[in-house]
Every structure is written in structure tokens, then in C-alpha cells.
mmCIF file of C-alpha atoms in Angstrom:
data_model
loop_
_atom_site.group_PDB
_atom_site.id
_atom_site.type_symbol
_atom_site.label_atom_id
_atom_site.label_comp_id
_atom_site.label_asym_id
_atom_site.label_seq_id
_atom_site.Cartn_x
_atom_site.Cartn_y
_atom_site.Cartn_z
ATOM 1 C CA MET A 179 92.876 115.650 171.893
ATOM 2 C CA ARG A 180 95.217 116.899 169.281
ATOM 3 C CA LEU A 181 93.870 114.074 166.662
ATOM 4 C CA VAL A 182 90.247 115.193 167.650
ATOM 5 C CA LEU A 183 90.611 118.559 166.855
ATOM 6 C CA LYS A 184 92.509 118.060 163.751
ATOM 7 C CA ALA A 185 89.723 115.812 162.755
ATOM 8 C CA ALA A 186 87.071 118.470 163.697
ATOM 9 C CA LEU A 187 89.513 120.770 161.831
ATOM 10 C CA VAL A 188 89.769 118.769 158.677
ATOM 11 C CA GLY A 189 86.074 117.893 158.899
ATOM 12 C CA SER A 190 85.183 121.723 158.638
ATOM 13 C CA VAL A 191 87.602 122.524 156.004
ATOM 14 C CA LEU A 192 85.812 119.746 153.725
ATOM 15 C CA VAL A 193 82.356 121.260 154.745
ATOM 16 C CA PHE A 194 83.341 124.464 153.634
ATOM 17 C CA ALA A 195 85.273 122.865 150.538
ATOM 18 C CA LEU A 196 82.233 121.208 149.499
ATOM 19 C CA PRO A 197 79.366 122.944 150.537
ATOM 20 C CA ALA A 198 75.741 121.674 150.665
ATOM 21 C CA VAL A 199 74.209 122.667 147.000
ATOM 22 C CA GLY A 200 70.710 121.184 147.452
ATOM 23 C CA GLN A 201 70.340 118.268 145.070
ATOM 24 C CA PHE A 202 73.627 119.263 143.018
ATOM 25 C CA ALA A 203 76.850 117.669 143.087
ATOM 26 C CA LYS A 204 78.576 121.243 142.834
ATOM 27 C CA PRO A 205 77.307 124.794 142.705
ATOM 28 C CA GLU A 206 78.177 124.907 139.137
ATOM 29 C CA ASP A 207 75.716 122.354 138.491
ATOM 30 C CA ALA A 208 73.112 124.456 140.221
ATOM 31 C CA LEU A 209 74.050 127.486 137.473
ATOM 32 C CA LYS A 210 73.962 125.087 134.465
ATOM 33 C CA TYR A 211 70.743 123.677 135.750
ATOM 34 C CA ARG A 212 68.857 126.653 136.263
ATOM 35 C CA GLN A 213 70.261 128.517 132.861
ATOM 36 C CA SER A 214 69.049 125.110 131.013
ATOM 37 C CA VAL A 215 65.532 125.244 132.327
ATOM 38 C CA MET A 216 65.290 128.747 131.734
ATOM 39 C CA PHE A 217 66.323 128.302 128.265
ATOM 40 C CA LEU A 218 63.781 125.582 127.337
ATOM 41 C CA GLN A 219 61.499 128.078 129.009
ATOM 42 C CA SER A 220 62.175 130.955 126.748
ATOM 43 C CA GLN A 221 62.018 128.509 123.632
ATOM 44 C CA HIS A 222 58.609 126.973 124.373
ATOM 45 C CA ALA A 223 57.354 130.114 125.262
ATOM 46 C CA GLY A 224 58.485 131.894 122.322
ATOM 47 C CA ARG A 225 56.648 128.857 120.209
ATOM 48 C CA ILE A 226 53.689 129.721 121.907
ATOM 49 C CA ASN A 227 54.234 133.345 121.298
ATOM 50 C CA ALA A 228 54.477 132.302 117.476
ATOM 51 C CA GLN A 229 51.226 130.336 117.068
ATOM 52 C CA LEU A 230 49.303 133.408 119.067
ATOM 53 C CA LYS A 231 50.798 135.841 116.881
ATOM 54 C CA ALA A 232 49.485 134.094 113.672
ATOM 55 C CA ASP A 233 46.124 134.555 112.157
ATOM 56 C CA LYS A 234 45.019 130.896 112.707
ATOM 57 C CA PRO A 235 47.106 129.687 116.191
ATOM 58 C CA ASN A 236 47.522 125.985 115.880
ATOM 59 C CA PHE A 237 46.215 124.879 119.343
ATOM 60 C CA GLN A 238 47.398 121.524 119.453
ATOM 61 C CA VAL A 239 50.946 123.183 119.118
ATOM 62 C CA ILE A 240 50.125 125.444 121.452
ATOM 63 C CA GLN A 241 49.083 122.861 124.109
ATOM 64 C CA GLU A 242 51.861 120.670 123.489
ATOM 65 C CA ASN A 243 54.223 123.773 124.465
ATOM 66 C CA VAL A 244 52.146 124.749 127.366
ATOM 67 C CA ALA A 245 52.353 121.280 128.734
ATOM 68 C CA ILE A 246 56.381 121.152 128.228
ATOM 69 C CA LEU A 247 56.117 124.628 130.201
ATOM 70 C CA ASP A 248 53.931 123.244 132.843
ATOM 71 C CA THR A 249 56.877 120.753 133.581
ATOM 72 C CA VAL A 250 59.950 122.477 133.139
ATOM 73 C CA ASN A 251 58.561 125.657 134.984
ATOM 74 C CA LYS A 252 58.373 123.611 138.245
ATOM 75 C CA LEU A 253 61.831 122.902 138.142
ATOM 76 C CA PHE A 254 63.801 126.250 138.696
ATOM 77 C CA PHE A 255 62.817 126.956 141.916
ATOM 78 C CA ASP A 256 64.910 124.642 143.526
ATOM 79 C CA ALA A 257 67.847 125.296 141.553
ATOM 80 C CA PHE A 258 69.315 128.269 143.812
ATOM 81 C CA PRO A 259 70.346 126.513 146.700
ATOM 82 C CA ALA A 260 72.632 128.369 149.455
ATOM 83 C CA ASN A 261 76.302 128.256 148.200
ATOM 84 C CA SER A 262 75.137 128.837 144.436
ATOM 85 C CA GLU A 263 74.914 132.671 144.568
ATOM 86 C CA MET A 264 78.693 133.501 144.264
ATOM 87 C CA LEU A 265 78.967 131.833 141.048
ATOM 88 C CA ALA A 266 80.724 133.636 138.051
ATOM 89 C CA ASN A 267 78.217 134.387 135.220
ATOM 90 C CA THR A 268 75.140 134.163 137.404
ATOM 91 C CA ARG A 269 72.690 136.810 136.578
ATOM 92 C CA ALA A 270 70.950 135.855 139.638
ATOM 93 C CA LYS A 271 70.706 138.937 142.189
ATOM 94 C CA SER A 272 71.358 138.087 145.915
ATOM 95 C CA GLU A 273 67.689 138.958 146.776
ATOM 96 C CA VAL A 274 66.929 135.538 145.056
ATOM 97 C CA TRP A 275 68.531 134.388 148.685
ATOM 98 C CA THR A 276 68.034 137.230 151.018
ATOM 99 C CA ASN A 277 63.942 137.519 149.948
ATOM 100 C CA PRO A 278 63.162 133.959 149.641
ATOM 101 C CA ALA A 279 59.549 134.206 150.282
ATOM 102 C CA LYS A 280 58.918 136.571 147.341
ATOM 103 C CA PHE A 281 60.827 134.542 145.024
ATOM 104 C CA LYS A 282 58.777 131.668 146.073
ATOM 105 C CA GLU A 283 55.590 133.559 145.656
ATOM 106 C CA GLY A 284 56.779 134.789 141.960
ATOM 107 C CA ALA A 285 57.489 130.720 141.233
ATOM 108 C CA GLU A 286 53.682 129.898 142.662
ATOM 109 C CA ARG A 287 52.564 132.763 140.643
ATOM 110 C CA LEU A 288 54.294 131.640 137.311
ATOM 111 C CA ASN A 289 52.947 128.109 138.003
ATOM 112 C CA ALA A 290 49.311 129.428 138.717
ATOM 113 C CA GLU A 291 49.269 131.468 135.470
ATOM 114 C CA VAL A 292 50.766 128.549 133.289
ATOM 115 C CA ALA A 293 47.699 126.532 134.613
ATOM 116 C CA ARG A 294 45.320 129.222 133.577
ATOM 117 C CA LEU A 295 46.917 129.118 130.444
ATOM 118 C CA ALA A 296 46.610 125.649 129.767
ATOM 119 C CA ALA A 297 42.630 126.166 130.784
ATOM 120 C CA ALA A 298 42.346 129.233 128.219
ATOM 121 C CA ALA A 299 44.237 126.819 125.576
ATOM 122 C CA ARG A 300 42.006 124.037 125.912
ATOM 123 C CA THR A 301 38.911 126.346 125.259
ATOM 124 C CA THR A 302 40.710 127.064 121.621
ATOM 125 C CA ASP A 303 39.319 130.802 122.425
ATOM 126 C CA VAL A 304 42.309 132.942 120.636
ATOM 127 C CA ALA A 305 41.390 136.108 122.673
ATOM 128 C CA ALA A 306 41.670 134.095 126.299
ATOM 129 C CA THR A 307 44.624 132.371 125.228
ATOM 130 C CA ARG A 308 46.564 135.612 124.021
ATOM 131 C CA ALA A 309 45.248 137.329 127.481
ATOM 132 C CA ALA A 310 46.239 134.172 129.438
ATOM 133 C CA PHE A 311 49.646 134.025 127.625
ATOM 134 C CA GLY A 312 50.049 137.832 128.400
ATOM 135 C CA GLU A 313 49.887 137.384 132.102
ATOM 136 C CA VAL A 314 52.828 134.360 131.926
ATOM 137 C CA GLY A 315 54.495 136.836 130.179
ATOM 138 C CA LYS A 316 54.111 139.769 132.801
ATOM 139 C CA THR A 317 55.003 136.972 135.586
ATOM 140 C CA CYS A 318 58.214 136.225 133.791
ATOM 141 C CA LYS A 319 59.243 140.034 133.657
ATOM 142 C CA GLY A 320 58.070 140.966 136.975
ATOM 143 C CA CYS A 321 60.426 138.315 138.483
ATOM 144 C CA HIS A 322 63.200 138.899 136.025
ATOM 145 C CA ASP A 323 62.969 142.684 136.873
ATOM 146 C CA GLU A 324 63.473 141.846 140.507
ATOM 147 C CA PHE A 325 65.850 138.930 140.899
ATOM 148 C CA ARG A 326 68.023 139.074 137.629
ATOM 149 C CA ARG A 327 70.852 141.066 136.717
ATOM 150 C CA GLU A 328 70.667 142.717 133.299
ATOM 151 C CA MET B 268 69.428 141.474 84.258
ATOM 152 C CA ARG B 269 72.267 142.427 86.429
ATOM 153 C CA LEU B 270 69.883 144.003 89.301
ATOM 154 C CA VAL B 271 67.957 140.006 89.046
ATOM 155 C CA LEU B 272 71.247 138.333 89.383
ATOM 156 C CA LYS B 273 72.427 140.768 92.092
ATOM 157 C CA ALA B 274 69.084 140.124 94.181
ATOM 158 C CA ALA B 275 69.534 136.342 93.743
ATOM 159 C CA LEU B 276 73.112 136.571 94.979
ATOM 160 C CA VAL B 277 72.057 138.185 97.864
ATOM 161 C CA GLY B 278 69.041 136.487 98.288
ATOM 162 C CA SER B 279 71.213 133.073 98.173
ATOM 163 C CA VAL B 280 73.797 134.466 100.721
ATOM 164 C CA LEU B 281 71.078 135.149 102.857
ATOM 165 C CA VAL B 282 69.717 131.628 102.602
ATOM 166 C CA PHE B 283 73.239 130.760 103.228
ATOM 167 C CA ALA B 284 73.877 132.868 106.208
ATOM 168 C CA LEU B 285 70.418 132.037 107.927
ATOM 169 C CA PRO B 286 69.700 128.337 107.236
ATOM 170 C CA ALA B 287 66.349 126.710 108.133
ATOM 171 C CA VAL B 288 67.106 125.129 111.623
ATOM 172 C CA GLY B 289 63.694 123.659 112.532
ATOM 173 C CA GLN B 290 61.859 125.109 115.208
ATOM 174 C CA PHE B 291 64.862 127.447 116.085
ATOM 175 C CA ALA B 292 65.521 130.829 115.368
ATOM 176 C CA LYS B 293 69.197 130.079 114.728
ATOM 177 C CA PRO B 294 71.573 127.040 114.630
ATOM 178 C CA GLU B 295 73.532 128.195 118.437
ATOM 179 C CA ASP B 296 69.679 127.616 119.942
ATOM 180 C CA ALA B 297 69.366 124.198 118.720
ATOM 181 C CA LEU B 298 72.875 123.323 120.153
ATOM 182 C CA LYS B 299 71.825 125.262 123.524
ATOM 183 C CA TYR B 300 68.698 123.353 123.441
ATOM 184 C CA ARG B 301 69.646 119.731 123.244
ATOM 185 C CA GLN B 302 72.542 120.756 125.737
ATOM 186 C CA SER B 303 70.139 122.108 128.034
ATOM 187 C CA VAL B 304 68.085 118.903 127.255
ATOM 188 C CA MET B 305 70.624 116.514 127.881
ATOM 189 C CA PHE B 306 71.836 118.291 131.112
ATOM 190 C CA LEU B 307 68.320 118.055 132.940
ATOM 191 C CA GLN B 308 68.483 114.217 131.483
ATOM 192 C CA SER B 309 71.602 113.638 133.369
ATOM 193 C CA GLN B 310 70.584 115.409 136.471
ATOM 194 C CA HIS B 311 67.368 113.441 136.996
ATOM 195 C CA ALA B 312 68.790 110.177 136.012
ATOM 196 C CA GLY B 313 71.253 110.862 138.214
ATOM 197 C CA ARG B 314 68.667 111.573 141.036
ATOM 198 C CA ILE B 315 67.085 108.295 140.426
ATOM 199 C CA ASN B 316 70.259 106.583 140.491
ATOM 200 C CA ALA B 317 71.302 107.913 144.007
ATOM 201 C CA GLN B 318 67.811 106.687 144.971
ATOM 202 C CA LEU B 319 68.328 103.101 143.642
ATOM 203 C CA LYS B 320 71.728 102.863 145.280
ATOM 204 C CA ALA B 321 70.442 103.424 148.508
ATOM 205 C CA ASP B 322 69.177 100.619 151.264
ATOM 206 C CA LYS B 323 65.694 102.019 150.835
ATOM 207 C CA PRO B 324 65.127 103.965 148.128
ATOM 208 C CA ASN B 325 62.633 106.933 147.906
ATOM 209 C CA PHE B 326 59.998 105.990 145.613
ATOM 210 C CA GLN B 327 58.159 109.289 145.550
ATOM 211 C CA VAL B 328 61.269 110.983 144.529
ATOM 212 C CA ILE B 329 61.877 108.601 142.041
ATOM 213 C CA GLN B 330 58.847 108.764 140.537
ATOM 214 C CA GLU B 331 58.874 112.510 140.163
ATOM 215 C CA ASN B 332 61.981 112.062 138.711
ATOM 216 C CA VAL B 333 61.020 109.503 136.002
ATOM 217 C CA ALA B 334 57.967 111.696 135.286
ATOM 218 C CA ILE B 335 60.514 114.710 134.641
ATOM 219 C CA LEU B 336 62.487 112.445 132.577
ATOM 220 C CA ASP B 337 59.605 110.951 130.495
ATOM 221 C CA THR B 338 58.919 114.848 129.608
ATOM 222 C CA VAL B 339 62.450 115.899 128.623
ATOM 223 C CA ASN B 340 63.362 112.718 126.725
ATOM 224 C CA LYS B 341 60.858 113.801 124.285
ATOM 225 C CA LEU B 342 62.559 116.873 123.527
ATOM 226 C CA PHE B 343 65.904 116.172 122.128
ATOM 227 C CA PHE B 344 65.119 114.358 118.999
ATOM 228 C CA ASP B 345 63.727 117.492 117.071
ATOM 229 C CA ALA B 346 66.786 119.636 118.124
ATOM 230 C CA PHE B 347 69.321 118.554 115.917
ATOM 231 C CA PRO B 348 67.865 120.240 112.820
ATOM 232 C CA ALA B 349 69.682 120.598 109.260
ATOM 233 C CA ASN B 350 72.078 123.194 109.321
ATOM 234 C CA SER B 351 72.976 122.467 113.155
ATOM 235 C CA GLU B 352 75.611 120.175 112.373
ATOM 236 C CA MET B 353 78.766 122.161 111.730
ATOM 237 C CA LEU B 354 78.576 123.884 114.994
ATOM 238 C CA ALA B 355 81.446 124.400 117.286
ATOM 239 C CA ASN B 356 81.391 122.702 120.311
ATOM 240 C CA THR B 357 78.706 120.129 119.263
ATOM 241 C CA ARG B 358 79.609 116.722 120.291
ATOM 242 C CA ALA B 359 77.255 115.151 117.956
ATOM 243 C CA LYS B 360 78.809 113.123 115.271
ATOM 244 C CA SER B 361 77.545 113.478 111.691
ATOM 245 C CA GLU B 362 75.764 109.919 111.921
ATOM 246 C CA VAL B 363 72.879 111.901 113.625
ATOM 247 C CA TRP B 364 72.086 113.598 110.037
ATOM 248 C CA THR B 365 73.489 110.694 107.893
ATOM 249 C CA ASN B 366 71.621 107.830 109.632
ATOM 250 C CA PRO B 367 68.245 109.934 110.833
ATOM 251 C CA ALA B 368 66.306 106.354 111.128
ATOM 252 C CA LYS B 369 68.733 104.841 113.406
ATOM 253 C CA PHE B 370 68.785 108.003 115.544
ATOM 254 C CA LYS B 371 65.175 107.950 115.769
ATOM 255 C CA GLU B 372 65.131 104.027 116.758
ATOM 256 C CA GLY B 373 67.264 105.181 119.955
ATOM 257 C CA ALA B 374 65.302 108.105 120.782
ATOM 258 C CA GLU B 375 62.077 105.959 120.397
ATOM 259 C CA ARG B 376 63.792 103.082 122.411
ATOM 260 C CA LEU B 377 64.707 105.510 125.215
ATOM 261 C CA ASN B 378 61.121 106.503 125.444
ATOM 262 C CA ALA B 379 59.825 103.295 125.717
ATOM 263 C CA GLU B 380 62.649 102.095 128.028
ATOM 264 C CA VAL B 381 61.646 105.175 130.403
ATOM 265 C CA ALA B 382 57.954 104.137 129.981
ATOM 266 C CA ARG B 383 59.057 100.662 131.502
ATOM 267 C CA LEU B 384 60.934 102.496 134.184
ATOM 268 C CA ALA B 385 57.754 104.335 135.079
ATOM 269 C CA ALA B 386 55.819 100.981 135.523
ATOM 270 C CA ALA B 387 58.324 99.485 137.517
ATOM 271 C CA ALA B 388 58.878 102.725 139.881
ATOM 272 C CA ARG B 389 54.769 102.668 140.342
ATOM 273 C CA THR B 390 55.282 99.088 142.005
ATOM 274 C CA THR B 391 57.969 100.129 144.066
ATOM 275 C CA ASP B 392 59.784 96.991 143.362
ATOM 276 C CA VAL B 393 63.043 97.801 144.275
ATOM 277 C CA ALA B 394 64.952 94.724 142.257
ATOM 278 C CA ALA B 395 62.370 95.784 139.257
ATOM 279 C CA THR B 396 62.960 99.339 139.029
ATOM 280 C CA ARG B 397 67.019 98.901 139.627
ATOM 281 C CA ALA B 398 66.848 96.420 136.430
ATOM 282 C CA ALA B 399 64.817 98.702 134.628
ATOM 283 C CA PHE B 400 66.713 101.614 135.078
ATOM 284 C CA GLY B 401 69.793 99.775 133.985
ATOM 285 C CA GLU B 402 68.292 99.430 130.734
ATOM 286 C CA VAL B 403 67.685 103.296 130.799
ATOM 287 C CA GLY B 404 71.269 103.400 131.238
ATOM 288 C CA LYS B 405 72.161 101.101 128.461
ATOM 289 C CA THR B 406 69.858 102.985 125.923
ATOM 290 C CA CYS B 407 71.722 106.050 127.013
ATOM 291 C CA LYS B 408 75.290 104.755 126.145
ATOM 292 C CA GLY B 409 74.205 102.862 123.067
ATOM 293 C CA CYS B 410 73.172 105.950 121.528
ATOM 294 C CA HIS B 411 76.128 108.043 122.873
ATOM 295 C CA ASP B 412 78.636 105.413 121.815
ATOM 296 C CA GLU B 413 77.235 106.047 118.179
ATOM 297 C CA PHE B 414 76.165 109.533 117.848
ATOM 298 C CA ARG B 415 78.362 111.444 120.267
ATOM 299 C CA ARG B 416 81.913 112.337 120.051
ATOM 300 C CA GLU B 417 84.206 111.711 123.350
#
């Protein structure tokens, strides 16, 4: 009985010390992963923006960067597992975990807006692509306002 | 004359302070970008590895992660622009810049090995996929041995 209790206690201590963090070996990996993804998002959005500010945007460059965005955008949503909310240096607000449905809605909206941007970029219509990119930017900002600390 | 000289000096100081760094606004962005890419590579390779160590690998998970690897692998090569070699915390050896042909050869080999891994994963043959993944790992290690500091 004593041994069983001891084993159970050791077991629960281990569970507490090594919490499940989704697909990540440790909570810090989840933070580093989502920061990595978001940095790539900002860089590739920046490259698209630079083209769209030019007089004659290079649509091949835009399309390549939209394709990269489309892949990396899909990575961040799963990088906020339970037990990764209390990390030092995270800018994620607790609302990510207390209102997961709304957070998911934002992630899905981003994917939809990037798909629209990809479609606009394929037409090589500058005004349409600028408008679609504007919607992507609004979606980023909307989520950041709600789920990210200053 | 004096003014012109002064302007030229100020100009060259500015050039020195704000060197061209490829597609990056500043050298530190190139470092952060390549570190982000490599972290994603390691995470997704790790997820593939975890499946391939299991008795019954989930090939859908493997294929999804190989597709992500295939995208992010293509990002790191351009993230070592001139003037980003002297940064604090970079683990890149100077050979990246002194032997760019060999560095490029490594990057291209990685892309080819990941394409072979994708083909193997589509067959859902465990042994073939493990072998192809082993080659990817060797390619990573080969480049790290040559171009990355301990």
C-alpha cells in the first residue's frame, strides 16, 4: 500500500514537472517555435508589402512569399499548448487559453485571407492585391490587439 | 571641398553602419531569420523521427511534416548575406562566406534528400522512409560539421 502510494505520488510529481505541451518536448520549445513562426510571417509579409509599395510590383516575388506565408501561417495555432502560457518573455495574453474558440477563429480567418491574397496575386492586379494584403494586415492586427501584450 | 569631403565621409560611415544585408532590414534580422528557420527544421524533423521510431508510424503525420520541411528548407540559404557573418551569437563559421559554392551544394543536397524522403513517405514503406530520413539527417550533420560552430 505504501509502495503503491509512493509510486502514485512520484508519478504525479513527474506529470507536474513535465507537463504535456502539445507536440513540444518542453514549454520553452513551444514559445521558441511560435516566435520563430511569427518572425517568418513578419519577414515574408514585409517582402510582400515592399513589392506592393513599389510602382511596378514584382508578382513572382509576391506569389513566392504568399506561398511561404500560406505554409507558415498554419503552424502557429498549435504552438500555444496548455502549460506554455506562464513562460517568461511570452507576449501571449491569457485570452489565448481562456478563449480558444475566438483564437481559433482568428487563425482560420488569417488562413482564409491569405488564400484570398494568393488568388488576387495570381491575377497580377495591383489594386486587388493591395486590397487583399490590407485585409491580411487587419487580421494580423486584430488578433495581436486581442491576444498579444504590448 | 571641405563640405564634399565631409559628405563623403558621412556617406561612407552610413554605408558602414547600415550595410546591405540581402533581403533583411538589418544584419540581426538575418540571424534571427535563419535561427527561426533552423529551429522549425529541427522541430519538424523531430516529429518525423518520433514517428519513424514508433512501431506503426503515422504516415499522414510524416507526410505533413515533410511538406513543411520542404518549404522551410528552402528559406535558410538566402539568410546568410554578406555583413551578417560578424554578429554576436551566430554559430555560422566564416566558411559559409568564404566557400559559398560548397555551402550552396549542401543546401541543394538537402532539398534533394528531402524530395527523396517525400517520395519514400508517399509509398508508406517504413524501411524505405527510415533510410531516406537517415540520409536527410546525414546531410544536416554534414553541413553542420563544416559550417557551424559547436
